[in-house]
Short mmCIF file of C-alpha atoms in Angstrom, two decimals:
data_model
loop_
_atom_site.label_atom_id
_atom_site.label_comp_id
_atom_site.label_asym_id
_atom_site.label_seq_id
_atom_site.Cartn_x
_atom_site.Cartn_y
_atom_site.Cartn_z
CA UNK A 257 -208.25 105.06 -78.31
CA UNK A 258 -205.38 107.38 -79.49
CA UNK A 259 -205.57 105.46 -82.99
CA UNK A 260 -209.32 106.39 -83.17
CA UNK A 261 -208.74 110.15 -82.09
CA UNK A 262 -205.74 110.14 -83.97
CA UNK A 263 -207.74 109.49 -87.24
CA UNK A 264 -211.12 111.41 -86.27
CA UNK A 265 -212.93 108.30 -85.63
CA UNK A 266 -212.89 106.73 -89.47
CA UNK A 267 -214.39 103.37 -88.75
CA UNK A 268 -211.68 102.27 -92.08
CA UNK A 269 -208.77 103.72 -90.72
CA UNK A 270 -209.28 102.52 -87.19
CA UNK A 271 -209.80 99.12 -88.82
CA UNK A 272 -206.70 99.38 -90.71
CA UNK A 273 -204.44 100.43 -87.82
CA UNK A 274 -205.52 99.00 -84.77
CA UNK A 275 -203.44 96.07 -83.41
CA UNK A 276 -206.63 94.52 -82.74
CA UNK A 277 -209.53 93.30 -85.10
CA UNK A 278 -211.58 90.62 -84.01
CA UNK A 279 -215.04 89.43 -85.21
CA UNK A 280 -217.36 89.22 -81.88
CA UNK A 281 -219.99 86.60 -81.82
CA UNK A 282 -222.70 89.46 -80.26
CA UNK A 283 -222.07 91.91 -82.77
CA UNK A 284 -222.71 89.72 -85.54
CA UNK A 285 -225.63 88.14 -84.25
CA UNK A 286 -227.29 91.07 -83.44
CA UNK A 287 -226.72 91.88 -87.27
CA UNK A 288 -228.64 88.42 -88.37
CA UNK A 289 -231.70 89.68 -86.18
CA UNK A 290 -231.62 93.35 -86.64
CA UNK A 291 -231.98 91.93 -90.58
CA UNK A 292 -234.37 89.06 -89.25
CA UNK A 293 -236.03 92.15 -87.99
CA UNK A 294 -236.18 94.54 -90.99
CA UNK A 295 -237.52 91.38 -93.08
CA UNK A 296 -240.43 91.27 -90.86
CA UNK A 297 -241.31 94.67 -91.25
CA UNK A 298 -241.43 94.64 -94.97
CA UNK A 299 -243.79 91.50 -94.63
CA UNK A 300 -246.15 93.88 -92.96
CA UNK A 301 -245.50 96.70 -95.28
CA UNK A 302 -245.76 94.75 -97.95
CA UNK A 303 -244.12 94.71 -101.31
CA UNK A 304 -240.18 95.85 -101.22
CA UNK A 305 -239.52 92.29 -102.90
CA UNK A 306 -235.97 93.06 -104.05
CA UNK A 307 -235.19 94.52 -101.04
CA UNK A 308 -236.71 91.54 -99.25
CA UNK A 309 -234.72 89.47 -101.22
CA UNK A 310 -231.10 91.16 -100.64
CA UNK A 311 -231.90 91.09 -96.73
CA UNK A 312 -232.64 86.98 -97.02
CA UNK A 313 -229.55 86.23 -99.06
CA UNK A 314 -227.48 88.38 -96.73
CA UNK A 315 -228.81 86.62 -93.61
CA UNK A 316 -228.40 82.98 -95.29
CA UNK A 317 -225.14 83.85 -96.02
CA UNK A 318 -224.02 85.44 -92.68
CA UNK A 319 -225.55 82.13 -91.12
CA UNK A 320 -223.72 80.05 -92.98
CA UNK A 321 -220.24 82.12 -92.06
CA UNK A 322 -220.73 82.29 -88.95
CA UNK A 323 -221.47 78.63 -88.39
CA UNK A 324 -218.71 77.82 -90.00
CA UNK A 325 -216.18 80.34 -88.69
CA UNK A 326 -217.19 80.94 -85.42
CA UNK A 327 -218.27 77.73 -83.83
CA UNK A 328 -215.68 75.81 -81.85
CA UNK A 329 -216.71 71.60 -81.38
CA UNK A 330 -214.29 71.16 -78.90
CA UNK A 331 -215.56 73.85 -76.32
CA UNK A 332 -219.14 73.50 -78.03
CA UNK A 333 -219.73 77.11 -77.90
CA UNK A 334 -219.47 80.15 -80.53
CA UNK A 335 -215.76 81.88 -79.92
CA UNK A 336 -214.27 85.56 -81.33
CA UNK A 337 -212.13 85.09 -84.15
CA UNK A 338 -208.79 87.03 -83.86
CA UNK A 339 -208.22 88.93 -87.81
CA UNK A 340 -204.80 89.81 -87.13
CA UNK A 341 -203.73 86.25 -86.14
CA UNK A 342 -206.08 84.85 -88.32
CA UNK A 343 -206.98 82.02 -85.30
CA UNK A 344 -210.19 81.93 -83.06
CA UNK A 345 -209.95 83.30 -79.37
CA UNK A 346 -210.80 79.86 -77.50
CA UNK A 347 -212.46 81.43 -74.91
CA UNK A 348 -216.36 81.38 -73.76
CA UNK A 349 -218.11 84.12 -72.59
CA UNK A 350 -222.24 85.41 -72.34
CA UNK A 351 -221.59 86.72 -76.34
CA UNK A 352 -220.65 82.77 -76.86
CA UNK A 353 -224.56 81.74 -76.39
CA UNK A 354 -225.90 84.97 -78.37
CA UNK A 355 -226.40 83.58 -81.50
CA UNK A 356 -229.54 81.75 -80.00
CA UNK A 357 -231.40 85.30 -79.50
CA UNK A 358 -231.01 85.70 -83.63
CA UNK A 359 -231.84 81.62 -84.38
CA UNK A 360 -228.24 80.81 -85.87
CA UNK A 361 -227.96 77.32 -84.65
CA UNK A 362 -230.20 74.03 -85.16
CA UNK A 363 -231.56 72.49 -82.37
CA UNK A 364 -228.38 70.20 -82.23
CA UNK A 365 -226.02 72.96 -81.87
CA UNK A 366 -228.54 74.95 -79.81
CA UNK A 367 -228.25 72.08 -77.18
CA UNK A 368 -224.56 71.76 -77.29
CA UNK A 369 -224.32 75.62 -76.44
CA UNK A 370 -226.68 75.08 -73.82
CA UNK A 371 -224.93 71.92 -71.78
CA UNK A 372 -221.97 74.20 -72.39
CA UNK A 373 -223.74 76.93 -70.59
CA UNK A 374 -224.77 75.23 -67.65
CA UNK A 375 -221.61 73.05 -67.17
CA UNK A 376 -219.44 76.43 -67.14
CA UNK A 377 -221.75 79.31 -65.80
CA UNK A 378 -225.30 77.48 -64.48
CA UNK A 379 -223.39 76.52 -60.75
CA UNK A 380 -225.71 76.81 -58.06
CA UNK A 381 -223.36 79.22 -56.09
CA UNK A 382 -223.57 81.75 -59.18
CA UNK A 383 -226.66 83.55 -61.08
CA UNK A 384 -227.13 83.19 -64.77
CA UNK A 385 -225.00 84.53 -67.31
CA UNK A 386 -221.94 86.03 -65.95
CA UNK A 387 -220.20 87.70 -68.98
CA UNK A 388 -216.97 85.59 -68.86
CA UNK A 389 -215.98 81.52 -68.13
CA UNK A 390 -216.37 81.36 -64.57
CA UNK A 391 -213.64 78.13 -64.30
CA UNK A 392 -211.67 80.44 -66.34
CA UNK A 393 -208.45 81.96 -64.56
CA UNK A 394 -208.90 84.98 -66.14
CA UNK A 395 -212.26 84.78 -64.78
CA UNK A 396 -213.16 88.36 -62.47
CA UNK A 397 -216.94 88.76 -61.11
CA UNK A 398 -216.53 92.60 -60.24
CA UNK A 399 -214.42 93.51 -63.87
CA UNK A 400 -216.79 95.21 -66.61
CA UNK A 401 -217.01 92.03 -69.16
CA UNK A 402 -214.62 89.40 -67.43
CA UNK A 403 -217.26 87.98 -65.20
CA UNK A 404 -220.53 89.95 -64.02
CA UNK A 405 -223.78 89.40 -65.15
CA UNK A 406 -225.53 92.06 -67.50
CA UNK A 407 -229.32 92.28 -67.96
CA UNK A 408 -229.07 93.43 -71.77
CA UNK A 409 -227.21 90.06 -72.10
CA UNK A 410 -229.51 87.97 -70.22
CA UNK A 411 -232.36 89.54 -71.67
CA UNK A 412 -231.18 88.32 -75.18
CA UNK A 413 -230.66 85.03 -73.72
CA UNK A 414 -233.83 84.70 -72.13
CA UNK A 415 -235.44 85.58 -75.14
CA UNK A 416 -232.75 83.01 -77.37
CA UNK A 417 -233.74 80.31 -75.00
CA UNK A 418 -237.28 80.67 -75.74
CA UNK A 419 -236.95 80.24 -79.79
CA UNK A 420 -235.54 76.97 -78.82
CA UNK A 421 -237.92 75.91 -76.58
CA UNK A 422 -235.41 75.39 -73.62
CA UNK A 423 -237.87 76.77 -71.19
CA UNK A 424 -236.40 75.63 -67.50
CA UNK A 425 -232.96 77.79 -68.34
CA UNK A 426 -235.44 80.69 -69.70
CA UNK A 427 -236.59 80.78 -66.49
CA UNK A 428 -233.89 80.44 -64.38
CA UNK A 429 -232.14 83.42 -66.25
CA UNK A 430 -235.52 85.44 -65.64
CA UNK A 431 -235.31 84.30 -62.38
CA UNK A 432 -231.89 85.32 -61.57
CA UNK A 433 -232.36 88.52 -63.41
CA UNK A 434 -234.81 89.74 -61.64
CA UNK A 435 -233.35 89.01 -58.36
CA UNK A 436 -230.25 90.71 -58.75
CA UNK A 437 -231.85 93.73 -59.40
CA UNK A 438 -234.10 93.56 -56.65
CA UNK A 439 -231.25 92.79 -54.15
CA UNK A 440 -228.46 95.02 -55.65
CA UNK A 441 -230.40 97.67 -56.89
CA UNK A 442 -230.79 99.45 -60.97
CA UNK A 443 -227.32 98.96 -61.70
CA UNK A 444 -225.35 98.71 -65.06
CA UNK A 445 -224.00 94.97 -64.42
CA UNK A 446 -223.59 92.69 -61.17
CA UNK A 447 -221.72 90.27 -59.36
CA UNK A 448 -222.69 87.35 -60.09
CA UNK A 449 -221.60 85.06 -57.32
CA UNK A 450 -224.66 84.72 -55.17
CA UNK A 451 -222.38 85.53 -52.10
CA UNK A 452 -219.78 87.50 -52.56
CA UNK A 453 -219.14 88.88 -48.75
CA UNK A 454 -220.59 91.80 -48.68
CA UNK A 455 -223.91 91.78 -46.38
CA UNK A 456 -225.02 95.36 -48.01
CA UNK A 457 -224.09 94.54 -51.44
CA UNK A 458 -224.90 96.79 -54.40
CA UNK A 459 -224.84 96.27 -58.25
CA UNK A 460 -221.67 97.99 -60.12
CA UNK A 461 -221.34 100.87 -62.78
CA UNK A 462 -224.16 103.12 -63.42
CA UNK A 463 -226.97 103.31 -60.72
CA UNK A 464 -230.36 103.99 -61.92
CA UNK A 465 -229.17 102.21 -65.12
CA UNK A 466 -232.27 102.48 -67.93
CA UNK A 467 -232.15 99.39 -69.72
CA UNK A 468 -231.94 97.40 -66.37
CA UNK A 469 -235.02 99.01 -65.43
CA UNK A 470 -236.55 98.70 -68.93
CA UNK A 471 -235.44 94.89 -68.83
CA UNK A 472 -236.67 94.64 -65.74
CA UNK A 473 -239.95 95.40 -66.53
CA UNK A 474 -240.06 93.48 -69.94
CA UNK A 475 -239.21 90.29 -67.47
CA UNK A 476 -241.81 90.66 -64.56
CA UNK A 477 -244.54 91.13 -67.85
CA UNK A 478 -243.42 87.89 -69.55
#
């Protein structure tokens, strides 16, 4: 943070000086779909064809990248890649299972990230996706993006599922979704052991949180 007010917020400088750079699964895929996305617009617009063009080289090539750099076989599930250390961050978290929602993987691969899924986050005792590895040690259900469950997330993973036809895990995530926020309130993210000791339990960060409500509704309609 003092790096980033230090240099007025240049995106190049903070990238130059920070003692972290890392290339985030999430981010990237969201990239591939928001261009996914702008294709399909100019499809309905019609014409644009050069522009059309750049945007489908730009995705094949991304694709390509980030099944290559990304992906890690031996925890069968998309990783961060550390640009400092030039080494992948061998950990698994929601953003691991993101590249569904933008159709990066085959079916293969799409299967692999899903046994991964449920083997590491789908226990009965906990609702689908908690942000972080739950048989992780570093694992934390109540800290920010080490272990509760966020709607945006599931949202996108709900939706991810779907392109790939996995339809029972869709659901479950829907499911679970749905009934957090209808036990724990419109909060920003949420524990998600399904009992965590508190008989009066409540969601964490924001209350009234828009995009759980806006999620929330998207859910219940589809």
């Amino acid at each position: 943070m003092d790096i980033a007010k230090k240099n007025n917020y240049d995106d190049v400088k903070i990238a130059e000086l920070s003692p972290f750079l890392v290339q985030d699964p999430l981010f990237n895929a969201m990239l591939i779909k928001s261009n996914s996305a702008l294709l399909e617009l100019y499809e309905l617009i019609g014409g644009n064809e050069p522009k059309k063009e750049n945007l489908r080289n730009w995705n094949k090539k991304s694709i390509e990248n980030f099944d290559r750099k990304l992906f890690d076989a031996e925890l069968g599930a998309y990783v961060h890649f550390d640009l400092r250390n030039n080494r992948p961050i061998q950990l698994v978290s929601s953003s691991s299972f993101s590249p569904l929602f933008a159709n990066i993987p085959d079916q293969k691969r799409a299967g692999i990230l899903i046994k991964t899924m449920m083997d590491k986050f789908g226990g009965e005792d906990k609702y689908l996706c908690a942000s972080f590895d739950p048989t992780s040690d570093r694992f934390n259900p109540r800290k920010y993006w080490r272990g509760p469950v966020w709607i945006n997330m599931n949202w996108m993973l709900y939706y991810g599922l779907k392109n790939y036809k996995f339809n029972d895990v869709a659901e479950r995530i829907k499911k679970d979704s749905i009934e957090l926020i209808e036990r724990d309130g419109f909060f920003e993210y949420f524990d998600c052991r399904k009992d965590n000791g508190e008989v009066n339990r409540l969601g964490y960060g924001g209350d009234n949180f828009s995009w759980s409500a806006a999620l929330f509704i998207d859910l219940i309609k589809n």
